[in-house]
Coordinates of C-alpha atoms and ligand atoms in Angstrom, one line a residue:
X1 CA -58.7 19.5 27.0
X2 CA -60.3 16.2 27.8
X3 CA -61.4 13.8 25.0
X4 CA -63.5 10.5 26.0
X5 CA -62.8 7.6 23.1
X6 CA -65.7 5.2 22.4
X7 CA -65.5 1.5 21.3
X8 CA -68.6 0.8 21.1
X9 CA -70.0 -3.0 20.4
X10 CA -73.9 -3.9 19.7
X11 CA -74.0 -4.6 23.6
X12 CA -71.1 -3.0 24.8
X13 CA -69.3 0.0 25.3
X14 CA -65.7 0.9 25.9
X15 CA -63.8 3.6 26.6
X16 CA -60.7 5.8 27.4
X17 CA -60.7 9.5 28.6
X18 CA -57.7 11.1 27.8
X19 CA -56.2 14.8 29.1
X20 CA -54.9 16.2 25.7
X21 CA -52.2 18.7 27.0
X22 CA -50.0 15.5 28.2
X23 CA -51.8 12.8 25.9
X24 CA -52.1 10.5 29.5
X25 CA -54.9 8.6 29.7
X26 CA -56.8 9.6 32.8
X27 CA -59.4 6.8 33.3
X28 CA -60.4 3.7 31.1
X29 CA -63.6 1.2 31.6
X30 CA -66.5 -0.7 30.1
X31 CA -69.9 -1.7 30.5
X32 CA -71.4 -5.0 28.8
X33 CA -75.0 -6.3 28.6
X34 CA -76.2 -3.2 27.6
X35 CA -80.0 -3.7 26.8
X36 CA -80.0 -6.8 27.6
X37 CA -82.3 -8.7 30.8
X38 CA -79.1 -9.3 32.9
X39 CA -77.4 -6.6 35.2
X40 CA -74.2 -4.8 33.3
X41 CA -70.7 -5.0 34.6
X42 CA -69.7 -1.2 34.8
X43 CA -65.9 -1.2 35.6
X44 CA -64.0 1.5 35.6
X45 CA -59.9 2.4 36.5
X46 CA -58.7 6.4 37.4
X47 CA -55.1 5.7 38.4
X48 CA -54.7 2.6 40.4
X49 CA -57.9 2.9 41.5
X50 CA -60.5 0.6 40.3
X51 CA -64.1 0.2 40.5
X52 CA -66.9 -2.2 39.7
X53 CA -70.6 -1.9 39.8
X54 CA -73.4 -3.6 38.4
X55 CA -76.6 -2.5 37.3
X56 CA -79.1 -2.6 34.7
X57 CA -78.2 -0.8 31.4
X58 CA -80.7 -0.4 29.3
X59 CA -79.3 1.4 26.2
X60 CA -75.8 3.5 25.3
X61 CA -77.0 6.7 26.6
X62 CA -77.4 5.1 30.0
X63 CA -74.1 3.3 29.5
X64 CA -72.3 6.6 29.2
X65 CA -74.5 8.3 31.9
X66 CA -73.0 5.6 34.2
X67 CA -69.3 5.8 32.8
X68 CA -69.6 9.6 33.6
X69 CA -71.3 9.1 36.9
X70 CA -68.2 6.9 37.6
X71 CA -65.5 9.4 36.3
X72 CA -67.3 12.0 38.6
X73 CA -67.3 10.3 41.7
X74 CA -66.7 13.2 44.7
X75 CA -64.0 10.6 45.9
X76 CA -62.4 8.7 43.2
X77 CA -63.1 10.6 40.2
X78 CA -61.1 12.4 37.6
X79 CA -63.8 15.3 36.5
X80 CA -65.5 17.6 38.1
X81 CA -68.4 17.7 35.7
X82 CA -69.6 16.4 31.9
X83 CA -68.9 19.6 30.6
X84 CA -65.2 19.1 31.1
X85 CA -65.4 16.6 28.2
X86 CA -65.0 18.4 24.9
X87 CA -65.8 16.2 22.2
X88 CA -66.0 11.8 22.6
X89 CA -64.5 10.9 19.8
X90 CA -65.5 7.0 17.9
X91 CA -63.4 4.3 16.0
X92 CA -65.8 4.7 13.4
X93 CA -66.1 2.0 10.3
X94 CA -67.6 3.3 7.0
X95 CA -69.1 5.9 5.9
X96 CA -68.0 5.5 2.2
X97 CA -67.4 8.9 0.7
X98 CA -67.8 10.6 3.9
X99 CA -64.4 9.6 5.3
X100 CA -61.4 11.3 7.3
X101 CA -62.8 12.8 11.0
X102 CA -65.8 14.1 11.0
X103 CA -68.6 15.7 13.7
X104 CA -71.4 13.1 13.9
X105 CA -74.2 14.6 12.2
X106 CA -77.6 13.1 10.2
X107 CA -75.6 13.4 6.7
X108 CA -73.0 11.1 8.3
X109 CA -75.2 8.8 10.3
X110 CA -77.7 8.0 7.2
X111 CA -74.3 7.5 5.3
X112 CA -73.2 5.3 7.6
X113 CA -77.1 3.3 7.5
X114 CA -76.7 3.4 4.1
X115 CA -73.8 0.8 3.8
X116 CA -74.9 -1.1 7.2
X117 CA -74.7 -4.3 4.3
X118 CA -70.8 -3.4 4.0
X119 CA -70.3 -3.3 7.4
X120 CA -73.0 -5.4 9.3
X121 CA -71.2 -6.0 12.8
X122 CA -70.1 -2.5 13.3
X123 CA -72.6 0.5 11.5
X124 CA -76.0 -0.6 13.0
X125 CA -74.2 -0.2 16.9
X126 CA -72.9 2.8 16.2
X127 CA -75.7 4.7 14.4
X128 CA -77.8 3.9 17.4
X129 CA -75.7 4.4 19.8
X130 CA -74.3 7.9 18.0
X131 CA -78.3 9.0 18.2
X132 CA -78.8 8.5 21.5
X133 CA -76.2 9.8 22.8
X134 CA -76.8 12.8 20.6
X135 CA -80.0 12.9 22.3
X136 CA -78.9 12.8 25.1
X137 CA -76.2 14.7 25.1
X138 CA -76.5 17.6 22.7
X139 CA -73.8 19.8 24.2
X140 CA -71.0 17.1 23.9
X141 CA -69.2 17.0 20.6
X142 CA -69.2 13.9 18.9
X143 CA -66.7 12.8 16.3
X144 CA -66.4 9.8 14.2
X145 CA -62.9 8.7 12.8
X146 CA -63.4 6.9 10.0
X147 CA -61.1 3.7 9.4
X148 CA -60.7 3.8 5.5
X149 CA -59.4 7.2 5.9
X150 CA -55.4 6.3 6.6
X151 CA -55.6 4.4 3.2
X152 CA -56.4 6.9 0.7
X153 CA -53.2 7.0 0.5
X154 CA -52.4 3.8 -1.2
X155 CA -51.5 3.6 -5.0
X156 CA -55.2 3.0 -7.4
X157 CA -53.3 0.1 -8.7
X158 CA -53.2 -1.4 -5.2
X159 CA -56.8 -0.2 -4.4
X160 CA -59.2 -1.2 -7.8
X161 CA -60.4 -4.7 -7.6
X162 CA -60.4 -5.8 -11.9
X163 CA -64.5 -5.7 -12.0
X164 CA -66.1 -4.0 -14.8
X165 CA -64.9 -0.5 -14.2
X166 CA -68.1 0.7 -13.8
X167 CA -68.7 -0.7 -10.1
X168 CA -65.8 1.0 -9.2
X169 CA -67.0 4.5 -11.1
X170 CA -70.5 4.1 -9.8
X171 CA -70.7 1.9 -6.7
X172 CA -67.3 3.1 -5.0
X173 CA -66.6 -0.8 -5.0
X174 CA -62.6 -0.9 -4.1
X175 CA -60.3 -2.0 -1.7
X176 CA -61.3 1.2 1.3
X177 CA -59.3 -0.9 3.8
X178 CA -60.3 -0.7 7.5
X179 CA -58.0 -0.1 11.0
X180 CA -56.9 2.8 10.2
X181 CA -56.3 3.9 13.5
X182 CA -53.9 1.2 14.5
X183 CA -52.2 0.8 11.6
X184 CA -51.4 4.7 11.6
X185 CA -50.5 4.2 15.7
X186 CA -48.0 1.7 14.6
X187 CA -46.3 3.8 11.8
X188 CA -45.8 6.9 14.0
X189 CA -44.0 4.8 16.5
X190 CA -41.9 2.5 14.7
X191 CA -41.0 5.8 12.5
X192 CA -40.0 6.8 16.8
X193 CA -38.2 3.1 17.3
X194 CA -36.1 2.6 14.4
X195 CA -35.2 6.3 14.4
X196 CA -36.0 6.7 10.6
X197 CA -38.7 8.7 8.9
X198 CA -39.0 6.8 5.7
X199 CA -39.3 3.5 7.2
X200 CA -40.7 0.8 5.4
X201 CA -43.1 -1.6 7.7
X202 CA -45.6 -4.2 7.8
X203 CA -48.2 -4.1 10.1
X204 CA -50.0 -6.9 11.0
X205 CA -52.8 -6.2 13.2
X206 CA -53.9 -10.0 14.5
X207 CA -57.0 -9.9 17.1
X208 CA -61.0 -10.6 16.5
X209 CA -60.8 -8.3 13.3
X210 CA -57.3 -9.1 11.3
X211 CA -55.5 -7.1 8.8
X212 CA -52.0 -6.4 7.3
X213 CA -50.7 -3.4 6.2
X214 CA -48.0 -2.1 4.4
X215 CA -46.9 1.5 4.8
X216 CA -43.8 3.6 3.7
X217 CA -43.1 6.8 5.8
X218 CA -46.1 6.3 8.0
X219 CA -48.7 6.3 4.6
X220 CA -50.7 3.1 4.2
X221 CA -49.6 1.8 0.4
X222 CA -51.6 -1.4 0.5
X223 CA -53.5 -3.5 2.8
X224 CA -55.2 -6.5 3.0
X225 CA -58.9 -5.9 4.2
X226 CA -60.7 -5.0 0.9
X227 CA -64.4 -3.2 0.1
X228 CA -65.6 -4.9 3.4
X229 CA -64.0 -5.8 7.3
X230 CA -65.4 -9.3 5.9
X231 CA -62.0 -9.6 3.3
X232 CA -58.6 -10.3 3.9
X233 CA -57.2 -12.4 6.6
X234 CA -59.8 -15.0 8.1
X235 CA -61.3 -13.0 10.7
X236 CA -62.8 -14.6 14.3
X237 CA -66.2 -15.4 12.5
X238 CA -65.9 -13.6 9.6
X239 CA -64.4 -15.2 6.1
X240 CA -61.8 -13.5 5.1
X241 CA -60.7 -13.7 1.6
X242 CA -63.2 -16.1 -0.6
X243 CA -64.2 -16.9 -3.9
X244 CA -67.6 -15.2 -4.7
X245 CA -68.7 -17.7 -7.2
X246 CA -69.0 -20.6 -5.2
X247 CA -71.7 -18.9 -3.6
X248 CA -74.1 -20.2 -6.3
X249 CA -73.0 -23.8 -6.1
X250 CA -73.9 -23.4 -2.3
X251 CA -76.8 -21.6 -2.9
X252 CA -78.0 -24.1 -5.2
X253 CA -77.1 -27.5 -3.1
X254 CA -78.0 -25.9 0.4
X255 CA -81.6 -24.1 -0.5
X256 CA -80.3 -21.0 1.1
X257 CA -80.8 -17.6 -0.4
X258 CA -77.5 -15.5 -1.2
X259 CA -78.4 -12.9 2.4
X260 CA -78.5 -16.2 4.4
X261 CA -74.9 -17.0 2.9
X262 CA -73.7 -14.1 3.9
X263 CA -74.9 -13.7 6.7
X264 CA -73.1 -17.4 7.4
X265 CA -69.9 -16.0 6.3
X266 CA -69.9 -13.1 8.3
X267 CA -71.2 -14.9 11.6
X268 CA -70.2 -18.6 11.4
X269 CA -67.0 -18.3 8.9
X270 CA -63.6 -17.5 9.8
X271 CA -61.5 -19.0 12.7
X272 CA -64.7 -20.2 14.3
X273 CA -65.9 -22.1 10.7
X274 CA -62.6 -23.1 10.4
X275 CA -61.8 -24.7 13.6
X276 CA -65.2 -25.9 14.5
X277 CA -64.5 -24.8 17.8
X278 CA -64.5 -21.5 19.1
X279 CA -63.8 -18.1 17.3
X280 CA -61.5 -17.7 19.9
X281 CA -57.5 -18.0 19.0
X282 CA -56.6 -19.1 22.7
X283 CA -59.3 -21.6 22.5
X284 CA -58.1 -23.1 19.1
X285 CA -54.7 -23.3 20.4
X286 CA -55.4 -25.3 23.0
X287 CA -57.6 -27.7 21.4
X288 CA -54.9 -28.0 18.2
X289 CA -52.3 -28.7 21.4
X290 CA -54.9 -31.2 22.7
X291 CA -54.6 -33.1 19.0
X292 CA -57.8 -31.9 17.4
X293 CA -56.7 -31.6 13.4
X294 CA -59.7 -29.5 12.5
X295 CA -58.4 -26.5 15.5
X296 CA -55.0 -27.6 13.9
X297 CA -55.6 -26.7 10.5
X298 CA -57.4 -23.2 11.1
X299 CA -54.1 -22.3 13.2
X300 CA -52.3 -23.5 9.8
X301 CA -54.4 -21.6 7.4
X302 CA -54.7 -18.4 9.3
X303 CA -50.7 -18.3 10.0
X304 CA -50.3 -19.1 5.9
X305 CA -52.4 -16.6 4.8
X306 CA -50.3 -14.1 7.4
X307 CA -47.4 -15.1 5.6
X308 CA -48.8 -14.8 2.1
X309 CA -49.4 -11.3 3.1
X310 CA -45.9 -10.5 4.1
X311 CA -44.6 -11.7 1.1
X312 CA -47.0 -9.7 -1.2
X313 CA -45.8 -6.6 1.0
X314 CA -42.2 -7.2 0.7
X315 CA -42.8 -7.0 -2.9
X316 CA -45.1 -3.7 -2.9
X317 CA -42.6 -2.1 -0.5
X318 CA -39.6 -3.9 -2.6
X319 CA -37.9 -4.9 0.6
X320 CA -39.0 -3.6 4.7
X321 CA -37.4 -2.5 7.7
X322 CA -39.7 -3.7 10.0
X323 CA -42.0 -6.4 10.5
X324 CA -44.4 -5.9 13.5
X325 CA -47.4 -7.5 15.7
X326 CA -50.1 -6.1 17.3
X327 CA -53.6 -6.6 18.4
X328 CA -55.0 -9.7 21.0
X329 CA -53.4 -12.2 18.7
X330 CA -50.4 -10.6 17.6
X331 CA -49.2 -9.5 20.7
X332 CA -50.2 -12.6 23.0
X333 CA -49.8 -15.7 20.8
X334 CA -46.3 -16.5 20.5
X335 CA -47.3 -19.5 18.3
X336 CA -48.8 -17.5 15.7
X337 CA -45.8 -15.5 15.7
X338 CA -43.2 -18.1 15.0
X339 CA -45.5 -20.0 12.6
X340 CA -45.9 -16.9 10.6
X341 CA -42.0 -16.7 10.5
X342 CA -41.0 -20.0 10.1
X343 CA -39.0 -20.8 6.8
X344 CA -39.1 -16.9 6.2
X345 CA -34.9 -16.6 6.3
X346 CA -34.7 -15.9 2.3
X347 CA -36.9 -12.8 3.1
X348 CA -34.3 -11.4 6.0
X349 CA -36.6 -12.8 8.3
X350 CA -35.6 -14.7 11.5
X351 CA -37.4 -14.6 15.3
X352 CA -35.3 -14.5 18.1
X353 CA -37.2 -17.8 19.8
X354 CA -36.5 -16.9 23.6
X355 CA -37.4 -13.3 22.8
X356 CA -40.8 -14.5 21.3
X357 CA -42.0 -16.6 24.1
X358 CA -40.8 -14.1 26.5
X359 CA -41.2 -10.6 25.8
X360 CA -45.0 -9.1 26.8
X361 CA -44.9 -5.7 26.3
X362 CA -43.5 -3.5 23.2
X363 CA -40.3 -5.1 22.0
X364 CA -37.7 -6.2 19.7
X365 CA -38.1 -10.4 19.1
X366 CA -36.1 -10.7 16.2
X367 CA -32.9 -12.9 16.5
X368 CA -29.2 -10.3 16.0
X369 CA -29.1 -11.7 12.4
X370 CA -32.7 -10.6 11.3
X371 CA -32.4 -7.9 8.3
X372 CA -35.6 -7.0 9.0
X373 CA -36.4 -5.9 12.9
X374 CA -39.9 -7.9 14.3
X375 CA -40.9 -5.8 17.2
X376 CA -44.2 -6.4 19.4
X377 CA -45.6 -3.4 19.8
X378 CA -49.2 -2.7 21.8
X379 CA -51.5 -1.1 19.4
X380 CA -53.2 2.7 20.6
X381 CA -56.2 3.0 18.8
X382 CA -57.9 5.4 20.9
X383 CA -55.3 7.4 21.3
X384 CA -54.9 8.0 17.9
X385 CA -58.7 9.1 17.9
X386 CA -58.3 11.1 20.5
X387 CA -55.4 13.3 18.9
X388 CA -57.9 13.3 15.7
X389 CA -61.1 14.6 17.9
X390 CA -58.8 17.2 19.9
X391 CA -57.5 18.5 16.6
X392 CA -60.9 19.0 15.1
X393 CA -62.7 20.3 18.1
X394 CA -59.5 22.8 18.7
X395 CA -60.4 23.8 15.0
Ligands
LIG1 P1 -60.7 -6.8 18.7 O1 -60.3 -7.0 17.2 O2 -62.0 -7.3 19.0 O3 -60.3 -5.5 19.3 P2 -58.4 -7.9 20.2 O4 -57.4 -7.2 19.4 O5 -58.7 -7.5 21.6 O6 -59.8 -7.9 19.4 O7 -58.1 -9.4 20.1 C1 -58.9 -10.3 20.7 C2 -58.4 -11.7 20.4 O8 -57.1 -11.9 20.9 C3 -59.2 -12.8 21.1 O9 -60.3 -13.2 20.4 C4 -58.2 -13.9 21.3 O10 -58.4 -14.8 20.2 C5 -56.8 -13.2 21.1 N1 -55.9 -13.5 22.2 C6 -55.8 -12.8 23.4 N2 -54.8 -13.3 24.1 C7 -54.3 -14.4 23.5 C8 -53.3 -15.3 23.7 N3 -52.6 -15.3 24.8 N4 -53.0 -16.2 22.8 C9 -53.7 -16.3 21.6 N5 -54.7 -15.4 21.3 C10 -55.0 -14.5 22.2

């Protein structure tokens, strides 16, 4: 059985096809500028082999049109034809209620539409993407794995934020949590590395969307995104954890109604408010290298507020095994790493610094005297999804 994962952005698309008998990826690619006046960038690899075209892409159906096109080529490709694909499976947000894996239908979509306010960067994208390519593909399967689903497993006095009860009752306003997908990934193989079922770990997924999460035996028991991917850590552009009420001061001094403030916390907040300089952390980096205190302090606050996390998840967990990174950030920025580490001994945590600046690929980088193991470990999303979509389709 073959499975095609979609990561789909408002102008992009990404994806992985997988063969499910052997869980191998087959092929992986991506096509950006999608609707947009300039030509897209269509790459694709099959093996070793690589491709890249360009052309104009108006909308997602085309985009996966061309992606197939590409994974059907009579010389290079890995399929035969699109009906070899049994289901394309999405890293799906929220859809509130409607979570867990589900087949993409108008129920789900008009869920997901209906809380497009929650989730303002990823639901629009994918509803219109999801209805064109049902469109245009009505024999093809398509299944949405939601995020929030891995943490219905966390305790309700970890999950109900104290306002009045009713919101909660009424409104489904909790904590649903979001990356569900990686955070599951990195349970099931650090359950594999350190050899122990039960494990207690801490998660910290660190790339353009941020969140911690702390799991015993593989079940998500807290995390730090809350009712919204806007919550938690401070995301690229996104604000992280924040103080609701000051949003009337700001109202009141800057004239702005309260959608245009959230709309400014959700596009201009974050690393890139913060560090006044890109939303970027490799960008930030090098301009706090360079001596500019503003990129400084946003390398400060996000690596604190890390670290604030830990320690609230050391508590929930009352002590871990395992402490790990993943995602752009986590696994590539050694800096971040020993900044979220530093002074952290009283916890049983202690980097290994050679190991930290050296090691690229999944591995242990804490020093021999660390209670807890730090491992880098390479997050899997889609595979995750995949296993999800081949298990429903099978069904
Ligand atoms: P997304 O959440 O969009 O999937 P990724 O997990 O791919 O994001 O992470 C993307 C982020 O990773 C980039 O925005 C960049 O800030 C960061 N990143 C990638 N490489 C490095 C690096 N070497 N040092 C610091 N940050 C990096």
């Amino acid at each position: 059985m073959k499975i095609l994962v979609a990561n789909l952005g408002s102008t992009s698309f990404k994806y992985r096809l997988f063969d499910m008998e052997t869980e191998q990826q087959l092929a992986r690619g991506g096509i950006d500028r999608i609707g947009e006046d300039a030509e897209s960038n269509c790459v694709v690899e099959i093996g070793s082999h690589a491709a890249k075209e360009t052309k104009h892409i108006p909308d997602h159906a085309a985009a996966v049109q061309m992606c197939l096109d590409q994974l059907m080529h009579s010389d290079t490709g890995c399929l035969n034809s699109v009906d070899e694909v049994a289901a394309i499976g999405f890293k799906a947000v929220f859809a509130g209620k409607l979570s867990g894996i589900k087949i993409v239908n108008e129920e789900l979509l008009q869920a997901m539409e209906n809380l497009a306010d929650v989730a303002p960067a990823h639901n629009p994208p994918y509803v219109r993407a999801m209805r064109q390519l049902q469109a245009s593909f009505p024999k093809i399967p398509l299944v949405a794995a939601l995020e929030t689903a891995f943490h219905e497993t966390i305790p309700e006095k970890y999950r109900t934020y104290s306002v009045p009860y009713q919101w909660t009752q009424q409104y489904e306003v909790l904590r649903w949590g979001f990356h569900g997908a990686s955070h599951r990934f990195i349970g099931t193989r650090m359950a594999e590395l350190l050899g122990k079922e039960d494990a207690k770990v801490i998660s910290c997924h660190l790339g353009g969307s941020s969140s911690i999460c702390a799991m015993l035996g593989g079940l998500s028991q807290s995390t730090s995104m809350g009712m919204t991917p806007q919550s938690g850590l401070p995301q690229n552009n996104r604000v992280g954890d924040f103080d609701p009420f000051a949003l009337r001061l700001v109202k009141r001094l800057s004239g702005k109604d309260y959608d245009e403030l959230l709309d400014e916390l959700s596009t201009q907040g974050g690393l890139l408010g913060l560090s006044g300089v890109s939303n970027d952390c490799r960008d930030i980096e090098i301009a706090a290298a360079n001596g500019n205190e503003q990129a400084q302090l946003a390398v400060d606050v996000y690596a604190a507020d890390i670290k604030k996390y830990i320690g609230q998840y050391l508590a929930v967990l009352n002590g871990a095994d395992a402490l790990v990174f993943t995602g752009g950030i986590g696994e590539n920025s050694d800096t971040i790493r020993s900044k979220v580490c530093e002074d952290m001994t009283f916890a049983g945590i202690e980097l290994d610094s050679d190991k930290n600046s050296s090691t690229r690929e999944e591995g242990k980088i804490s020093a021999d005297n660390s209670k807890l193991q730090i491992w880098i470990v390479p997050t899997n999303e889609e595979l995750v999804v995949a296993r999800q979509t081949a298990k429903l389709v099978q069904n």
